[in-house]
Coordinates of C-alpha atoms in Angstrom, one line a residue:
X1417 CA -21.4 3.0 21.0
X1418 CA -21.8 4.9 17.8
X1419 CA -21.2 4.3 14.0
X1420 CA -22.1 6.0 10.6
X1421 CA -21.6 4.5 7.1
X1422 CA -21.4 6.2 4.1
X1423 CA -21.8 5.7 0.5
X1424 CA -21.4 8.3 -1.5
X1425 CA -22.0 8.5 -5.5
X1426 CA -22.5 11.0 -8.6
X1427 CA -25.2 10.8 -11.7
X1428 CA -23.2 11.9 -15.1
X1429 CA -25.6 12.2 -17.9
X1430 CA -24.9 10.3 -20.6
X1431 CA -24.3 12.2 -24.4
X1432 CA -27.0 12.4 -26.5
X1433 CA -26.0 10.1 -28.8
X1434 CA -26.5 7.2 -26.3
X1435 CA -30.3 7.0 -27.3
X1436 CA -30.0 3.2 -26.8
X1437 CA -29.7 3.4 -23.4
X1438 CA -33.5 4.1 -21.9
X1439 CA -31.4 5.2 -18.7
X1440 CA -30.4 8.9 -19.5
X1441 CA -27.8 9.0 -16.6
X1442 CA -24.7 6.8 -15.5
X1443 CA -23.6 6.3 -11.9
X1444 CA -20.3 6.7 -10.6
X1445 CA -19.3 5.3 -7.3
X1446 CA -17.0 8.2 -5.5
X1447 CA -16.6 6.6 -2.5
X1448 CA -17.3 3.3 -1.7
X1449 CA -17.9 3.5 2.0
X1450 CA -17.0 6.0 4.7
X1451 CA -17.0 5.0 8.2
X1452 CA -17.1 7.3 11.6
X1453 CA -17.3 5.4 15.3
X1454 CA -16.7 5.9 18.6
X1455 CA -18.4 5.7 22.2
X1456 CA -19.9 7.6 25.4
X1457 CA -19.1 5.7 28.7
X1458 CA -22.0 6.6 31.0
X1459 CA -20.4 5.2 34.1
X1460 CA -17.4 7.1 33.6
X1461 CA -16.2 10.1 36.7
X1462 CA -14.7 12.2 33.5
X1463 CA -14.1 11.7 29.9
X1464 CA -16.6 10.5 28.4
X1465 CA -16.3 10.5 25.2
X1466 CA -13.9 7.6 23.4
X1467 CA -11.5 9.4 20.6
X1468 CA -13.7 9.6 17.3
X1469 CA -12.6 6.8 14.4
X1470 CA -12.8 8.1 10.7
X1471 CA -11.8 5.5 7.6
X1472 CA -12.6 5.9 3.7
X1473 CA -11.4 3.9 0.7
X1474 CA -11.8 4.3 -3.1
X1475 CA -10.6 3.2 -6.6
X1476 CA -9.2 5.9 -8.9
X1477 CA -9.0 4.4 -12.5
X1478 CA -10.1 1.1 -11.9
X1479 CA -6.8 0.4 -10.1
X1480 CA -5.2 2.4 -8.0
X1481 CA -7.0 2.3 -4.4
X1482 CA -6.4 4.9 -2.0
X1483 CA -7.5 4.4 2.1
X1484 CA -7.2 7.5 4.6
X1485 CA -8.1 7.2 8.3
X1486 CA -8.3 9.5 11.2
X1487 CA -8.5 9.9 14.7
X1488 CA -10.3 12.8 15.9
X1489 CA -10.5 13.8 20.0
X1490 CA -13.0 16.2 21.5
X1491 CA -10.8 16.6 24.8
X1492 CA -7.7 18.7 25.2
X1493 CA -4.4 17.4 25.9
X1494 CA -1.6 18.2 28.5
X1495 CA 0.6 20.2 26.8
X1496 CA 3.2 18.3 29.4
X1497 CA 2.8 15.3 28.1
X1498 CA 0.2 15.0 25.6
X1499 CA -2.0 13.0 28.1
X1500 CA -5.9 13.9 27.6
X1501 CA -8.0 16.2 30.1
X1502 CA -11.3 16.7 31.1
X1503 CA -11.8 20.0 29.1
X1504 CA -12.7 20.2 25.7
X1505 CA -10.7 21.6 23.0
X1506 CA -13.1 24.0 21.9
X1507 CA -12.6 25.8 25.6
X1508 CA -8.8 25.8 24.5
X1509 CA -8.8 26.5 21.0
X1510 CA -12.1 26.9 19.7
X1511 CA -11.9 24.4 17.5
X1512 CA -14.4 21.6 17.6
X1513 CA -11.9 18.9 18.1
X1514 CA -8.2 18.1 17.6
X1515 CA -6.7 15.4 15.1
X1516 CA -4.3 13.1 17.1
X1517 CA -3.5 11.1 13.7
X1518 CA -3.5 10.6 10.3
X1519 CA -2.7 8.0 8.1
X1520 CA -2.7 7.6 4.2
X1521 CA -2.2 4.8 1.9
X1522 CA -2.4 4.5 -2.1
X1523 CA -1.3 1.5 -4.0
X1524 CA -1.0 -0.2 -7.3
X1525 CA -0.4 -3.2 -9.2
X1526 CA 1.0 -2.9 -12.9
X1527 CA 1.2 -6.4 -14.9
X1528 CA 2.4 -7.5 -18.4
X1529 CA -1.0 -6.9 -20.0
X1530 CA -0.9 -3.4 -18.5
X1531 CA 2.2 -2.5 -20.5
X1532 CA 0.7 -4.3 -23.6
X1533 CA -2.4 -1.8 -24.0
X1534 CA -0.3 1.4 -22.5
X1535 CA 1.7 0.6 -25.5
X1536 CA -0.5 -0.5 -28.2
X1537 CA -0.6 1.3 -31.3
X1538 CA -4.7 1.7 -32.0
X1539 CA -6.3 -0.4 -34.4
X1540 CA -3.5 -2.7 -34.1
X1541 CA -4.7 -6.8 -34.6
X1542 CA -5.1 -8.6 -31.1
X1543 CA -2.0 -10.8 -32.3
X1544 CA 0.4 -9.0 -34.6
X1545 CA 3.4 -8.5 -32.5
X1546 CA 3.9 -12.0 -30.9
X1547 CA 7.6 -10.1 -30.1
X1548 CA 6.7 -7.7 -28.1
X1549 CA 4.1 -9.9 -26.6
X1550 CA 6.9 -11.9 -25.2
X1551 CA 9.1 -8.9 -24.4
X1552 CA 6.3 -7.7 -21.6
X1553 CA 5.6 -11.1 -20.6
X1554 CA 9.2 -10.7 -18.6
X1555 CA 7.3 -8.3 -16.3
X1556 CA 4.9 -10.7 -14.4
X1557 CA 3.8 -8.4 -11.7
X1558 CA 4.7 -4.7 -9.5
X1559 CA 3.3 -3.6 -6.9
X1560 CA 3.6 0.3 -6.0
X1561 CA 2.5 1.8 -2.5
X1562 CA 3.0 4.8 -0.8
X1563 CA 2.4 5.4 2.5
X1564 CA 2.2 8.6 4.8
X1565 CA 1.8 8.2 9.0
X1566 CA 1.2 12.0 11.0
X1567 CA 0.6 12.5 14.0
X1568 CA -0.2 15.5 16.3
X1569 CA 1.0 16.2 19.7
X1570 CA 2.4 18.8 21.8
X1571 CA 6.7 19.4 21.6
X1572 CA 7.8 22.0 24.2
X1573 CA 4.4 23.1 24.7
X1574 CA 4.0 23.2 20.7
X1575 CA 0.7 21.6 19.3
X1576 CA 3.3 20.1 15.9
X1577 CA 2.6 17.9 13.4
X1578 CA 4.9 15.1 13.1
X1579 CA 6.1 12.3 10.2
X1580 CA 6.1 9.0 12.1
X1581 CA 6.7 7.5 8.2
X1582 CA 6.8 8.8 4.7
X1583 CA 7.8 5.9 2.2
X1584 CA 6.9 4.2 -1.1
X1585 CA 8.1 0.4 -1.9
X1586 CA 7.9 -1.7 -4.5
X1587 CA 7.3 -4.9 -4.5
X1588 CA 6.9 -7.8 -7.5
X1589 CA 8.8 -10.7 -10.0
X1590 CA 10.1 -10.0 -13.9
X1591 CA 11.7 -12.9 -15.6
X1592 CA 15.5 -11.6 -17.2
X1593 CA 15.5 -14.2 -19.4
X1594 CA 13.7 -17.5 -20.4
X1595 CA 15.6 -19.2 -17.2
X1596 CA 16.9 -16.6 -15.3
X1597 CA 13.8 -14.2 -13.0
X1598 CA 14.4 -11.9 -9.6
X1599 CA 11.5 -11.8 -7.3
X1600 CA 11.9 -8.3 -5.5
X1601 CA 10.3 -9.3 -2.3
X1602 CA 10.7 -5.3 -1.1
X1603 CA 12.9 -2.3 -1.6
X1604 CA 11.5 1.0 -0.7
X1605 CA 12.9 4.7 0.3
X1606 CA 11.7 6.6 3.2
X1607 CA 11.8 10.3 2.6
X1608 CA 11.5 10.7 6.1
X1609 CA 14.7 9.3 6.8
X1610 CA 16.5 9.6 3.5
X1611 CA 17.5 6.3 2.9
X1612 CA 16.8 3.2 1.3
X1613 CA 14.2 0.6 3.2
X1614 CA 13.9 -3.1 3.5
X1615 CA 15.3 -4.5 0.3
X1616 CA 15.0 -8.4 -0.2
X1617 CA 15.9 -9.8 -3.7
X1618 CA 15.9 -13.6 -4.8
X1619 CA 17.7 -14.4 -7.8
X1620 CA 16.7 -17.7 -9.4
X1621 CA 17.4 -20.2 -12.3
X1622 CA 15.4 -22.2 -13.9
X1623 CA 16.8 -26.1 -14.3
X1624 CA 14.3 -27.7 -15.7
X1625 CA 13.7 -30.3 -13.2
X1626 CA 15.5 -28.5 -10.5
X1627 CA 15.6 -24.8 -9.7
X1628 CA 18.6 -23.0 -7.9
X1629 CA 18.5 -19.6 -6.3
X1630 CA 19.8 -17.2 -4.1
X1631 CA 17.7 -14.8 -1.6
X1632 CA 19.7 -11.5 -0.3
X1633 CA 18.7 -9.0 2.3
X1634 CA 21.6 -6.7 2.1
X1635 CA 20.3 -4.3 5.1
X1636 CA 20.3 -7.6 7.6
X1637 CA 23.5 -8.7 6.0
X1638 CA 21.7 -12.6 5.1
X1639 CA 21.5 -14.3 2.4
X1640 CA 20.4 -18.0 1.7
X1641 CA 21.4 -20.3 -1.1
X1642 CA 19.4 -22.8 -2.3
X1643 CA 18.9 -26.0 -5.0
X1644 CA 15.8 -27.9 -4.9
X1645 CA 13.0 -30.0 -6.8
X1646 CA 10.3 -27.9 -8.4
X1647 CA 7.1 -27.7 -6.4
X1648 CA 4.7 -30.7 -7.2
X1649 CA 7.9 -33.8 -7.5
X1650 CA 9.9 -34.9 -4.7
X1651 CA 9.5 -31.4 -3.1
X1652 CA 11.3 -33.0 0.0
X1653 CA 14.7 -32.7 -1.7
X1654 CA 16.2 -29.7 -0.5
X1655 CA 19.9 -28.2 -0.3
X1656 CA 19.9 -25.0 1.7
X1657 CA 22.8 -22.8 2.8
X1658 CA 22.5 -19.6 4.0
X1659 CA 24.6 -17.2 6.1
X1660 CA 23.0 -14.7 9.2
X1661 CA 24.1 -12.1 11.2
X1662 CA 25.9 -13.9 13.4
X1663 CA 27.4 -16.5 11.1
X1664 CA 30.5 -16.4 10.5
X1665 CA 31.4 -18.3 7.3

């Protein structure tokens, strides 16, 4: 077996007017790690070599973090049925290897302190709008991701490129009022397949002592009702109803 990892990173030099700093350049971390495996099976009659592993991550802005990963194959495939052959793809197609899959990932996670310094006026005090404090404090937390999922294999003797998925979801909680919050466990649209993916709400309210709520999944036609104790008092007081698919009331 075989593996490689990578760290890669840039020196900016810093202005002239940083003469505090002794160090005249800054480093900047690109890519936090970058890693290639694989194997060679001695004992093996044909094939060799294992398919070829590639994965990288990194942080753009200090928060969104993309990840891409690859699988590369030096060995041809049956244009029949895409099953791999003891002849290398250079000897096909001169090139060095074939990709058999890609897949790519960036995600996000915006919060109510987000939205208060994208929205600051500058110089502003710390404290002056106690308002609009409150006003983003009804977004608690969203998460964005996006994710892309290609493959490569032969269709009627075509080397193609296919889009196994090609979606974004969102994900996250934001109180409506001082009582009333939705928790959006997951909506998301696939472009592949034009239409709208996976969406789970839960409405709930607030009783003080108690807390009531109702949890949807209009795809999977359930829902589930329920009034209980808040967590950390008699939590084993519990009044559930929910309807399934195959309930019929």
């Amino acid at each position: 077996t075989y593996g490689l990892s990578s760290r890669f990173e840039a020196k900016v030099k810093k202005p002239l007017r940083d003469s505090l700093n002794k160090e005249p350049f800054k480093k900047i971390i690109l890519i936090p790690i970058a890693n290639i495996s694989g194997s060679y099976n001695l004992a093996a009659d044909s094939l060799h070599f294992s398919a070829i592993n590639f994965n990288t991550s990194t942080v753009l802005f200090k928060k969104i973090t993309l990840t891409f990963s690859s699988i590369f194959d030096l060995y041809a495939a049956n244009p029949e049925n895409n099953a791999r052959i003891n002849t290398f793809e250079y000897t096909v197609s001169k090139r060095l290897m074939r990709v058999t899959s890609m897949n790519f990932d960036a995600s996000t996670s915006i919060t109510s302190q987000d939205f208060r310094k994208l929205f600051k006026k500058k110089g502003a005090p710390e404290n002056k709008d106690e308002k609009d404090k409150k006003q983003f404090d009804l977004i608690q937390n969203i998460n964005l991701s996006y994710s892309l999922r290609l493959r490569n294999e032969y269709v009627n003797g075509v080397d193609s490129t296919l889009i196994s998925a090609n979606q974004i979801s969102l994900s996250g909680s934001i109180n409506l009022s001082k009582g009333w919050a939705i928790r959006i466990g997951n909506i998301g649209y696939s472009f592949k397949d034009e239409r709208i993916t996976f969406p789970d709400f839960t409405f709930s309210r607030d009783l003080h002592c108690w807390q009531m709520g109702l949890s949807w999944q209009p795809e999977r036609q359930t829902w589930n009702f329920f009034i209980r104790v808040k967590p950390g008092s008699l939590g084993f007081l519990e009044v559930p109803v929910q309807r399934g698919v195959y309930d019929t009331f």
